[in-house]
Short mmCIF file of C-alpha atoms and ligand atoms in Angstrom, two decimals:
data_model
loop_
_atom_site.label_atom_id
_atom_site.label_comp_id
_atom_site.label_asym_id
_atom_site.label_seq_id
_atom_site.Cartn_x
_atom_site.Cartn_y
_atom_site.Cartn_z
CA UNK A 291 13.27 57.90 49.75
CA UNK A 292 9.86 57.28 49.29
CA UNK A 293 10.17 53.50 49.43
CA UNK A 294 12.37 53.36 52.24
CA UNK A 295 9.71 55.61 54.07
CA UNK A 296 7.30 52.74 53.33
CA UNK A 297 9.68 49.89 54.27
CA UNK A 298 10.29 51.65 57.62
CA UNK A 299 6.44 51.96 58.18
CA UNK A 300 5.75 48.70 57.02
CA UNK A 301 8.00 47.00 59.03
CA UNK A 302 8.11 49.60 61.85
CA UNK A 303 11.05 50.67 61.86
CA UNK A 304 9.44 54.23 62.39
CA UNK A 305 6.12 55.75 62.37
CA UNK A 306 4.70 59.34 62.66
CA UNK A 307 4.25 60.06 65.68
CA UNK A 308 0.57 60.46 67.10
CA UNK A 309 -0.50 59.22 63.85
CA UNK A 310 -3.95 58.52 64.74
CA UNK A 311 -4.65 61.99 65.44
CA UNK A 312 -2.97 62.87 62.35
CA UNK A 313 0.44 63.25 63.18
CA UNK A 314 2.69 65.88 64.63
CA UNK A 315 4.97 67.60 62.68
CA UNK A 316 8.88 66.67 63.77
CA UNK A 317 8.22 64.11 65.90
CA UNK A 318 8.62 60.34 65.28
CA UNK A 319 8.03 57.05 66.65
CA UNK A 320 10.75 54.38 67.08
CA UNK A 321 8.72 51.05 66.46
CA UNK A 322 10.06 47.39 67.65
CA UNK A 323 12.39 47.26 64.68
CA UNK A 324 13.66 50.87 64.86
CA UNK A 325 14.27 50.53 68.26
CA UNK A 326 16.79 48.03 68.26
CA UNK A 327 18.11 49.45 65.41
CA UNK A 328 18.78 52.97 66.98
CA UNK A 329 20.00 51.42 70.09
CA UNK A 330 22.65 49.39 68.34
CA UNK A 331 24.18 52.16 66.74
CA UNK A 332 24.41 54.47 69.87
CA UNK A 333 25.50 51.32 71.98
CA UNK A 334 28.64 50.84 69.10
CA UNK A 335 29.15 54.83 69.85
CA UNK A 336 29.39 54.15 73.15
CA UNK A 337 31.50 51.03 72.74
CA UNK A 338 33.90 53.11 70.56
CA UNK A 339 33.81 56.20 72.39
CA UNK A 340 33.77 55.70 75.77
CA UNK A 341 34.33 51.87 76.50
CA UNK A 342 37.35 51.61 74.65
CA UNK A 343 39.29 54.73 75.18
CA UNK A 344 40.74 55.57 78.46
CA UNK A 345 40.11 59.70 78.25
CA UNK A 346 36.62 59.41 77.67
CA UNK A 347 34.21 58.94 80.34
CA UNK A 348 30.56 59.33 79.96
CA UNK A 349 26.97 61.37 81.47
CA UNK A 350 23.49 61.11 81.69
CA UNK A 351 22.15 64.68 82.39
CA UNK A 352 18.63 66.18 82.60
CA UNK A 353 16.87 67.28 80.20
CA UNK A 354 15.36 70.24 81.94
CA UNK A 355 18.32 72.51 83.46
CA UNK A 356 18.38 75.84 84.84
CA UNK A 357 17.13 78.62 82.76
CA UNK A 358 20.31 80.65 83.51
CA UNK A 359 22.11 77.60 81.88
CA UNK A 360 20.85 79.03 78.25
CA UNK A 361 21.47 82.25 79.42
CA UNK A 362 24.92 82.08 79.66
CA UNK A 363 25.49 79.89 76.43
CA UNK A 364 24.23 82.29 74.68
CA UNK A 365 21.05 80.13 73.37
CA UNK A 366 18.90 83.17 74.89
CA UNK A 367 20.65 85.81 72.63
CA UNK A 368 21.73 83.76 69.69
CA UNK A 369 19.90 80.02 68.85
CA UNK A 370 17.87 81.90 66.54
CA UNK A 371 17.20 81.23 62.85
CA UNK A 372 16.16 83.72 60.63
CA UNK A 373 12.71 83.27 59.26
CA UNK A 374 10.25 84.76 56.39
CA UNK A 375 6.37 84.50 55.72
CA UNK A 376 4.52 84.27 53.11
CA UNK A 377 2.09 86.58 52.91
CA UNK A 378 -0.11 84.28 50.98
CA UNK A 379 -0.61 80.72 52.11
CA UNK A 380 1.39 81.90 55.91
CA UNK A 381 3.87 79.51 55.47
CA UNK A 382 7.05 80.32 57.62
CA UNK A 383 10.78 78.89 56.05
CA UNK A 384 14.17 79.39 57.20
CA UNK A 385 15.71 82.29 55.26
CA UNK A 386 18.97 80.61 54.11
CA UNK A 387 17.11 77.58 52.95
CA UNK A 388 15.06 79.20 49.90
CA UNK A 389 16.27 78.99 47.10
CA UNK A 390 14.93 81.99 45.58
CA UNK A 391 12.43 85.38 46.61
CA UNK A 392 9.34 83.82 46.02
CA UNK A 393 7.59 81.38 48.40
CA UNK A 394 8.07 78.35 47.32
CA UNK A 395 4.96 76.62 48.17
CA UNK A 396 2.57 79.04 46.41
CA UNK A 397 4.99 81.39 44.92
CA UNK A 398 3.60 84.14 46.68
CA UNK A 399 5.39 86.99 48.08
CA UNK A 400 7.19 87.21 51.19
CA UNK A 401 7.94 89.15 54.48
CA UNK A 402 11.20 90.71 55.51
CA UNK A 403 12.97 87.99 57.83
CA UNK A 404 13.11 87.99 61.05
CA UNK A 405 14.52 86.49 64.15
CA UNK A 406 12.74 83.34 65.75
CA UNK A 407 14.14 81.80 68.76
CA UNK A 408 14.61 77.44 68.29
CA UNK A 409 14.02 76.62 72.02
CA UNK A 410 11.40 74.73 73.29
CA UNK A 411 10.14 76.47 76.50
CA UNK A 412 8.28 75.01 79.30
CA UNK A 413 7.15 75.81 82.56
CA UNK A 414 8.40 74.06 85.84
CA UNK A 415 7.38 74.14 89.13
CA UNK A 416 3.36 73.27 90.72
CA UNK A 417 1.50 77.18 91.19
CA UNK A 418 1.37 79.30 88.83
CA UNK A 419 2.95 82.31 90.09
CA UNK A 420 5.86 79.85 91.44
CA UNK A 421 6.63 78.20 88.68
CA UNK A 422 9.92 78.64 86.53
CA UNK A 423 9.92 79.14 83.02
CA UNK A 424 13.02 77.14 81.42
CA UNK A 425 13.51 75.00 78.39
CA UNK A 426 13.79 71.76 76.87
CA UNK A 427 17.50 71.50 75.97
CA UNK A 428 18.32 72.09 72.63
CA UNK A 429 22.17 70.27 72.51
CA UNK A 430 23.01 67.91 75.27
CA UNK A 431 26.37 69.10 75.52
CA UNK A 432 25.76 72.79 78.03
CA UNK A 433 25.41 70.06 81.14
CA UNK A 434 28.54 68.44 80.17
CA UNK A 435 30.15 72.15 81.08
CA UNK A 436 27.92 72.48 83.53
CA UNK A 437 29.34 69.23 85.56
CA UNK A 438 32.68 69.56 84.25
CA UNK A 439 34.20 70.06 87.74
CA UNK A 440 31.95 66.87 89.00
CA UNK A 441 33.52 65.05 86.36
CA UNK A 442 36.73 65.40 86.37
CA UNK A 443 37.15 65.65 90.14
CA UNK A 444 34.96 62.24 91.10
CA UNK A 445 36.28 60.27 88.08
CA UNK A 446 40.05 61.74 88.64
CA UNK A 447 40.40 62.89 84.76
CA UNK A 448 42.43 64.77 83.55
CA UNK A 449 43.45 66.90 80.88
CA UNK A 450 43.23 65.50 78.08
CA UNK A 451 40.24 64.06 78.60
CA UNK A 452 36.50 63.89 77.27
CA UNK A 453 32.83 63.58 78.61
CA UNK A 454 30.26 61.78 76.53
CA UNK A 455 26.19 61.72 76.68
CA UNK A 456 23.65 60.43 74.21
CA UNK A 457 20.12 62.25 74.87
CA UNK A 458 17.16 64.17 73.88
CA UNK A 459 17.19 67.34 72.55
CA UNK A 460 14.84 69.83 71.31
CA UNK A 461 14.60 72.31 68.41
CA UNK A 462 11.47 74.25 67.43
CA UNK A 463 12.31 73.48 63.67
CA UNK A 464 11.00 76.13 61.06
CA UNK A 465 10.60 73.60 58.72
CA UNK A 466 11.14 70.09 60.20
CA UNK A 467 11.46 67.64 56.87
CA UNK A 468 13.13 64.95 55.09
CA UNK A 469 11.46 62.30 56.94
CA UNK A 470 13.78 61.91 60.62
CA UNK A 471 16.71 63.78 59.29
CA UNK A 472 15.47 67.09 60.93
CA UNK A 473 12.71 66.41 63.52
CA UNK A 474 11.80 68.72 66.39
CA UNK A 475 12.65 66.08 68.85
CA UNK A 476 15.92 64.28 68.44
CA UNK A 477 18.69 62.38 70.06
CA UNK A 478 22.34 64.15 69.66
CA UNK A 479 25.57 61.42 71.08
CA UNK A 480 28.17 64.49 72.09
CA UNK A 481 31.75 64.58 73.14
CA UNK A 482 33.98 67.39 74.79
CA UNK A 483 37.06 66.82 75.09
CA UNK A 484 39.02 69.33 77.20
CA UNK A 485 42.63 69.95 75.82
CA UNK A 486 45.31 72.71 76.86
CA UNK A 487 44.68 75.78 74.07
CA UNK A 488 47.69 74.94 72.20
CA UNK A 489 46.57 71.65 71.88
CA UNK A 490 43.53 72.40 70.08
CA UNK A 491 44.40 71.94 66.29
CA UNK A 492 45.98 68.30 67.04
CA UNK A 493 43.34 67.45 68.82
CA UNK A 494 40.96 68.60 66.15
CA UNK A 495 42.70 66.73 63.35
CA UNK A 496 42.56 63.54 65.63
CA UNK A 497 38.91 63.92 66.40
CA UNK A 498 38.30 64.23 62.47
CA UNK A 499 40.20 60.78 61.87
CA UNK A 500 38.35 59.17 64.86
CA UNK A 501 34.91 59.98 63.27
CA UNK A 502 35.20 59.09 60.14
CA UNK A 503 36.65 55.51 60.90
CA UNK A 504 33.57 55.09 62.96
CA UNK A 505 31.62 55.95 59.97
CA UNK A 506 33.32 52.98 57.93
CA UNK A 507 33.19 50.74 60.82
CA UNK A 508 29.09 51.00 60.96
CA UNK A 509 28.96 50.45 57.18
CA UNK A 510 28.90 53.92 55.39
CA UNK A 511 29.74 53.80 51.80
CA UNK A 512 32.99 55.97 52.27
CA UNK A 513 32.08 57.45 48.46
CA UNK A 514 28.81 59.13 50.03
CA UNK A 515 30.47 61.08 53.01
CA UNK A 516 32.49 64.34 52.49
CA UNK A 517 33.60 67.15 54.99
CA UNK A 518 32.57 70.53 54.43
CA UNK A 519 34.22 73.38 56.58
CA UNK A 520 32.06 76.22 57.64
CA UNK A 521 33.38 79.56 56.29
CA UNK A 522 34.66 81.94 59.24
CA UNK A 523 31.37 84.27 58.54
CA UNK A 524 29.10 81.34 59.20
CA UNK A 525 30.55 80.04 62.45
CA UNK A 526 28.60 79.98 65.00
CA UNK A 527 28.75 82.15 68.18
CA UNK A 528 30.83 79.67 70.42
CA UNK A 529 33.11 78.58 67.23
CA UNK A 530 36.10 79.44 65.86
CA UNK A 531 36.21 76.44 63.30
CA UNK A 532 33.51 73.81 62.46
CA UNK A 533 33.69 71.15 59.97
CA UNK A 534 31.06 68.85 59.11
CA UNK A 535 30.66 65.18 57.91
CA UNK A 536 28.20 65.27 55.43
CA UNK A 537 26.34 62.03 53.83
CA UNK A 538 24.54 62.16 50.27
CA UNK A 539 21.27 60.93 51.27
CA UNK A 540 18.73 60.75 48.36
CA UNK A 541 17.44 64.25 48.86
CA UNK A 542 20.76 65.36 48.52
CA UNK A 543 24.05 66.17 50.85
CA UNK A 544 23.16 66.80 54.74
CA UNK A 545 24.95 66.98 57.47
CA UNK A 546 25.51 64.20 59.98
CA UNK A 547 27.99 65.32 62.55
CA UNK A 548 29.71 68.88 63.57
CA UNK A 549 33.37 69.10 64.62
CA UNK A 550 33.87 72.69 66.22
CA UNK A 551 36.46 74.25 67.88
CA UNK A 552 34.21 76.05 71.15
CA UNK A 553 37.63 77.20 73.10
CA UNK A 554 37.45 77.60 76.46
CA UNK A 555 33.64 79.86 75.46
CA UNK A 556 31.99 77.47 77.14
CA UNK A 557 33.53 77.66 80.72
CA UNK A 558 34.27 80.46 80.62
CA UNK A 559 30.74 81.47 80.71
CA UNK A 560 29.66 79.35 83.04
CA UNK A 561 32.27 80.41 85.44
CA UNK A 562 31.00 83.90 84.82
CA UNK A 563 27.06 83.08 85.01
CA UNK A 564 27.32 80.54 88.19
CA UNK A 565 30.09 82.65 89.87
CA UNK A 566 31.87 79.13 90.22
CA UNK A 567 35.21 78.91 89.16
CA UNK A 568 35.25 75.99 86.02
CA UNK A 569 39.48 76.22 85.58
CA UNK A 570 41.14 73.08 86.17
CA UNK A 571 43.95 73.07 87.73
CA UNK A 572 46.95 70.22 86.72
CA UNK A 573 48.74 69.51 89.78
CA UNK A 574 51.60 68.08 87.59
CA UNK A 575 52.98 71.39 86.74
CA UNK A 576 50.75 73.39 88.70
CA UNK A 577 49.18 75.39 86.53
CA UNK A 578 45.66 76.71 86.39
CA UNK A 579 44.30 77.31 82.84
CA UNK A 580 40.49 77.05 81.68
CA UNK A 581 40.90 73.78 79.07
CA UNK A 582 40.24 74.38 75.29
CA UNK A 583 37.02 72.77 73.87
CA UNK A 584 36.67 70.21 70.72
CA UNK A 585 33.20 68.66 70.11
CA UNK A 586 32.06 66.05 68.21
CA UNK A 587 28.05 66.42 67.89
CA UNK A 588 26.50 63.99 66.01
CA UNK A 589 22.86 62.96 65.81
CA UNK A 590 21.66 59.24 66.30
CA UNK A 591 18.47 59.74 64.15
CA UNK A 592 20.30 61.16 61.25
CA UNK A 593 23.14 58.47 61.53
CA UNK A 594 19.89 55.96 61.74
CA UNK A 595 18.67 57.32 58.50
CA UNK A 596 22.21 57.54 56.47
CA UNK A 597 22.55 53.74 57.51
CA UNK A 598 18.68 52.93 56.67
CA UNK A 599 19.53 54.40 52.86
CA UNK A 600 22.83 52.91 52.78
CA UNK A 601 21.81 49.65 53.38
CA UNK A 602 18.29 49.77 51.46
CA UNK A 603 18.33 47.91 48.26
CA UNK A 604 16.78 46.75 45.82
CA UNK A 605 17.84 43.77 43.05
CA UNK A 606 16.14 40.85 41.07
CA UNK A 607 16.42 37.33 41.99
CA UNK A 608 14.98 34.43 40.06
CA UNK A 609 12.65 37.46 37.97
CA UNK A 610 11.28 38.34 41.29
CA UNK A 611 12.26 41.90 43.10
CA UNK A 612 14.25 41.46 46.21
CA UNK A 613 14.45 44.27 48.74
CA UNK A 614 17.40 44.03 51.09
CA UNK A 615 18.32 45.77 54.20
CA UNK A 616 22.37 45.56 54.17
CA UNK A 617 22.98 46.48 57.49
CA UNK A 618 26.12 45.82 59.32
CA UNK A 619 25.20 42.83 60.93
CA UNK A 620 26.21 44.64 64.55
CA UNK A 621 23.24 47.09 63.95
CA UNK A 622 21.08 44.53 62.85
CA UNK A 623 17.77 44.80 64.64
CA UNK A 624 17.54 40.60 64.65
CA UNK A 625 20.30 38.72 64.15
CA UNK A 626 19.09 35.23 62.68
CA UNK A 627 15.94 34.01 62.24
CA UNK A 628 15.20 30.10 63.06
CA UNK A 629 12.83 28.77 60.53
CA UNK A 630 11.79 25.43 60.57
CA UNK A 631 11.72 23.89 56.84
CA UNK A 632 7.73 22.56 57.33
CA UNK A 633 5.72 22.48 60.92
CA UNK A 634 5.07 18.89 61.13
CA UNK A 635 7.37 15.66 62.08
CA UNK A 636 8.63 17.49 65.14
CA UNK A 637 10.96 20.23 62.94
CA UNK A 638 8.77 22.60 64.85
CA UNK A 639 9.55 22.05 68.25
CA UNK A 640 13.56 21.38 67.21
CA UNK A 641 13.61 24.99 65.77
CA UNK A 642 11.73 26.60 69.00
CA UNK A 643 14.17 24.84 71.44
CA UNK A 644 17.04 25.93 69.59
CA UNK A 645 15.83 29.66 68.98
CA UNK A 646 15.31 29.69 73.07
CA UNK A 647 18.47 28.49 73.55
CA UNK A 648 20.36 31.35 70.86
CA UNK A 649 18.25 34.21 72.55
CA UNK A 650 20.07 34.43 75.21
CA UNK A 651 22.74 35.54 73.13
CA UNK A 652 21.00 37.85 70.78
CA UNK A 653 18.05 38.87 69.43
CA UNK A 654 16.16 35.84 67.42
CA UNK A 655 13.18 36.04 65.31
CA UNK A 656 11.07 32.52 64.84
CA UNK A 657 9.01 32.39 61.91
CA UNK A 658 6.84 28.77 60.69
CA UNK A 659 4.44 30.11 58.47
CA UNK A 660 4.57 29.98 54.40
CA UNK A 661 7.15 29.13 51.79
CA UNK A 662 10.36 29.32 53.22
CA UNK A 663 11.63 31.43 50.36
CA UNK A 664 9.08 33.78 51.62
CA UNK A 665 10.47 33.62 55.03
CA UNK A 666 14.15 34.61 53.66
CA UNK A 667 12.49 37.51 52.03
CA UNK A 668 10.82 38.80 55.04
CA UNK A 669 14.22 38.68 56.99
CA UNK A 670 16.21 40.36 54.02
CA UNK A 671 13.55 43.22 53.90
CA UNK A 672 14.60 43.94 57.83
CA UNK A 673 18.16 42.94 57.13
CA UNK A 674 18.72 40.18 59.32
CA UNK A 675 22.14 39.22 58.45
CA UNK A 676 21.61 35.53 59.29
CA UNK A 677 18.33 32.33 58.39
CA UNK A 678 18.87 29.20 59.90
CA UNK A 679 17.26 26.30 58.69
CA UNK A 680 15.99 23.39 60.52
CA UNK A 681 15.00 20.64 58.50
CA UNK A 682 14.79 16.85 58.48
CA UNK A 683 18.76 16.51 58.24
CA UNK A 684 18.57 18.47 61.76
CA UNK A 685 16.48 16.11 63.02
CA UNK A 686 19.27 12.98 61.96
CA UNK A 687 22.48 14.93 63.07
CA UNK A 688 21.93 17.93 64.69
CA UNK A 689 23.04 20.12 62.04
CA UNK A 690 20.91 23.18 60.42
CA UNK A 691 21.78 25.30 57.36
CA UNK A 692 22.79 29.08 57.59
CA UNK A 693 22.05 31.27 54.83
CA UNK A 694 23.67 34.31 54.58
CA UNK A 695 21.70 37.40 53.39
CA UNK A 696 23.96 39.15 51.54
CA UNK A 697 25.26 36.18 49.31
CA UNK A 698 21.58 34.13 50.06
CA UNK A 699 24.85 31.41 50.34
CA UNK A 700 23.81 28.38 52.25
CA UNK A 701 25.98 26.88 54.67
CA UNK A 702 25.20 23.39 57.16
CA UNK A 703 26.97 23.40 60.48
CA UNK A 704 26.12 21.77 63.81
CA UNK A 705 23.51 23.48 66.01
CA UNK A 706 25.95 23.82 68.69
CA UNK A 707 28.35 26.08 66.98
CA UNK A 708 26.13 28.41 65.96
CA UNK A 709 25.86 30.81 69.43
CA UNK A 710 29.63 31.32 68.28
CA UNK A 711 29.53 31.42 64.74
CA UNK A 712 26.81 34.62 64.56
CA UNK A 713 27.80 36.24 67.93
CA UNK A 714 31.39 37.09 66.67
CA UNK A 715 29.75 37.89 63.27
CA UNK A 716 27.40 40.33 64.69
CA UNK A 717 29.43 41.66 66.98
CA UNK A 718 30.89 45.34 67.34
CA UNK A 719 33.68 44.34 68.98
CA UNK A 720 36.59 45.19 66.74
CA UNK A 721 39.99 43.31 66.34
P1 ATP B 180 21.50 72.00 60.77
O1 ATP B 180 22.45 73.01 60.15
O2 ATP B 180 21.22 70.81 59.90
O3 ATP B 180 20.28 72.61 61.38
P2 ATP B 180 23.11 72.21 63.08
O4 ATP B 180 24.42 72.63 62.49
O5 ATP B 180 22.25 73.20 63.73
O6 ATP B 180 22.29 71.37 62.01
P3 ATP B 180 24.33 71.07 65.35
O7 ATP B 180 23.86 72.11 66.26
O8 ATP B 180 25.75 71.06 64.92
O9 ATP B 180 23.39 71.01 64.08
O10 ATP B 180 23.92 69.66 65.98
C1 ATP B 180 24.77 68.55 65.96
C2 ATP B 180 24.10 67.36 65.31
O11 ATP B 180 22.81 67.13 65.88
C3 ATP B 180 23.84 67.53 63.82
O12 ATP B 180 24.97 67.18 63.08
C4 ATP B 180 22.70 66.55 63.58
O13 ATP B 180 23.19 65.24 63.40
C5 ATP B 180 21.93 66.61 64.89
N1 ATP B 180 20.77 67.50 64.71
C6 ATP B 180 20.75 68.85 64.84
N2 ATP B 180 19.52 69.32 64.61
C7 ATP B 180 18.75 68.25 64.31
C8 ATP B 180 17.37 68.08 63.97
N3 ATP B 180 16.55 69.12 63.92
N4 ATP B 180 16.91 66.83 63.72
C9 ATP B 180 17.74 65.77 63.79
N5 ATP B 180 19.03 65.87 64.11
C10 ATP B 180 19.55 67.08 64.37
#
């Protein structure tokens, strides 16, 4: 963990966020690397989520909703966690994550727990006495029930069918930790998907399936992921079954994506809060039923991190150490690099013109200066799945070499072929 904290740093992939004035504690910093990075795994979500399936559609809702939105989910009344103090050193922990009585930063003794509320308030509105009080959301998916009559009714869904968002959400963390796997600020990519009641178990069982394969299909060693169902007296208040995909990260198993069962709680709710009636009504047989609930809630900065360690590696080459990134060339943050083999006799200028021409296509890296062993190695470090060469050869016949990472395997083709030859490589598109 500790070196792929410093690669990511390093390389900036991530930093801590506010880090000049010391930091903040849950928060990070996406830097030009992680960026693309992040954005290329919750584009292949999206891809495989929404693009290609014909009962998924997708949302972009505030972040800030009406207070009475939390009421009636029951985050008000039940998003808490149950906390302890030490009455030493003050530290505050989550009760069901100690391991044993004692505080275990100091060892000293600690308070009965306690109830402390997750959400992130804040306060909207101009004047003081005017303004509401209402919170950051904590799970993106409340505004997916909130618009579920929107939805369906303007995009002409129906049941079966699912609503999809990637955003920000917000958790006042006890104890945020284990670098971005549990921040205070974090992006969740959430599905409902509204089925009849009897529906619910097949639709649970095909939702499990579904999420896994996309698991293998960004690269997950399939040997590091397990599901874990929640036992019935651990469910939470909406559930009546939750199973988790877990990863085995190097501090051990976490979770990276819920599967719950929220029946028609949700709605139902809502309905009740708003006064507005949330049923949907199938004109095909016309009945009126409020549709069952299965969500998949995942998060894209803990899928970032499982694919950061599964890729990160380490191996020696010629009795020097080689770091690696083995990323699924689709999440790639660059996909080839043009280096030319020395500056001078106009190899420069070839490589330049020909890494303008590729980035229209994707996102190219060019890179003259030193060895041009130690240009590979800079590439592998941020896994960029592709090096092209341009060397005096190019210069005679317009052809360049292509080393792949992976292998380090050197291939020559002609300049003109290779738009075609990393595009489909690095694409997410899926046969
Ligand atoms: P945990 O038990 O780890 O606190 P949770 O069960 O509360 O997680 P959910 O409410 O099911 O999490 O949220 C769905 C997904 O959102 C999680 O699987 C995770 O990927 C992501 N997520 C939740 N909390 C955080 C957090 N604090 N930091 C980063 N990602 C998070």
């Amino acid at each position: 963990m500790k070196d792929l904290v410093s690669l990511c740093t390093r390389k900036g992939f991530i930093f801590q966020s506010s880090g000049i004035y010391g930091g903040i504690n849950g928060c990070w910093d996406f830097g030009p690397l992680g960026v693309e990075l992040k954005r290329n795994l919750k584009d292949d979500w999206w891809y495989t989520f929404v693009q290609m399936r014909d009962d998924i559609v997708g949302l972009d809702a505030s972040i800030i909703t009406h207070p009475e939105v939390w009421v009636a989910s029951g985050h008000v009344a039940e998003f808490h966690d149950i906390v302890v103090d030490c009455k030493e050193c003050k530290h505050r922990f989550r009760a069901d994550h100690l391991e044993g009585p004692k505080c275990p930063d100091c060892g000293g003794e600690l308070t009965e727990p306690k109830q402390f509320n997750s959400m992130l308030r804040t306060r909207l509105g101009v004047s003081e006495d005017t303004a509401v009080e209402t919170y950051l959301r904590p799970e993106t998916c409340q505004s997916i029930f909130v618009d579920f009559k929107e939805v369906y009714s303007s995009s002409r869904m129906q049941v079966p069918f699912g609503i999809a968002q990637i955003g920000k959400s917000f958790r006042n963390e006890v104890n945020p930790r284990n670098f971005i796997f549990r921040s205070r600020e974090f992006e969740q990519m959430e599905i409902e998907f509204f089925c009849k009641a009897e529906d619910e178990t097949k639709w649970f069982e095909a939702w499990k399936i579904a999420i896994w394969q996309w698991y293998l299909d960004i690269g997950l060693t399939e040997s590091k992921m397990r599901w874990l169902a929640h036992p019935k007296e651990a469910l939470a208040h909406y559930s009546s079954r939750t199973e988790d995909v877990e990863y085995e990260f190097p501090f051990g198993w976490g979770e990276l994506q819920g599967l719950a069962n929220r029946g028609c709680f949700d709605l139902t709710q809502h309905s009740k809060h708003s006064g507005k009636d949330l049923s949907y009504f199938d004109a095909t047989t016309n009945e009126r039923y409020m549709p069952s609930v299965i969500e998949p809630s995942a998060g894209a900065d803990r899928t970032t991190l499982a694919v950061l360690c599964d890729a990160y590696d380490e191996e020696e080459v010629d009795g020097e150490k080689r770091i690696v990134l083995r990323l699924d060339p689709k999440l790639s943050p660059i996909k080839a690099a043009i280096l030319p083999l020395v500056k001078k006799d106009g190899l420069a200028e070839l490589a330049q013109g020909l890494e303008l021409k590729l980035r229209r296509k994707f996102n190219t890296f060019y890179d003259q200066s030193g060895a041009i062993g130690r240009r590979y190695r800079r590439m592998d470090e941020i896994g960029t799945p592709f090096c092209i060469c341009v060397d005096y050869e190019s210069k005679e016949n317009g052809t360049v070499t292509v080393r792949d990472r992976d292998s380090m395997e050197q291939v020559r083709m002609p300049m003109d072929e290779l738009a075609a030859y990393i595009g489909k490589r690095c694409s997410h598109e899926r046969d």
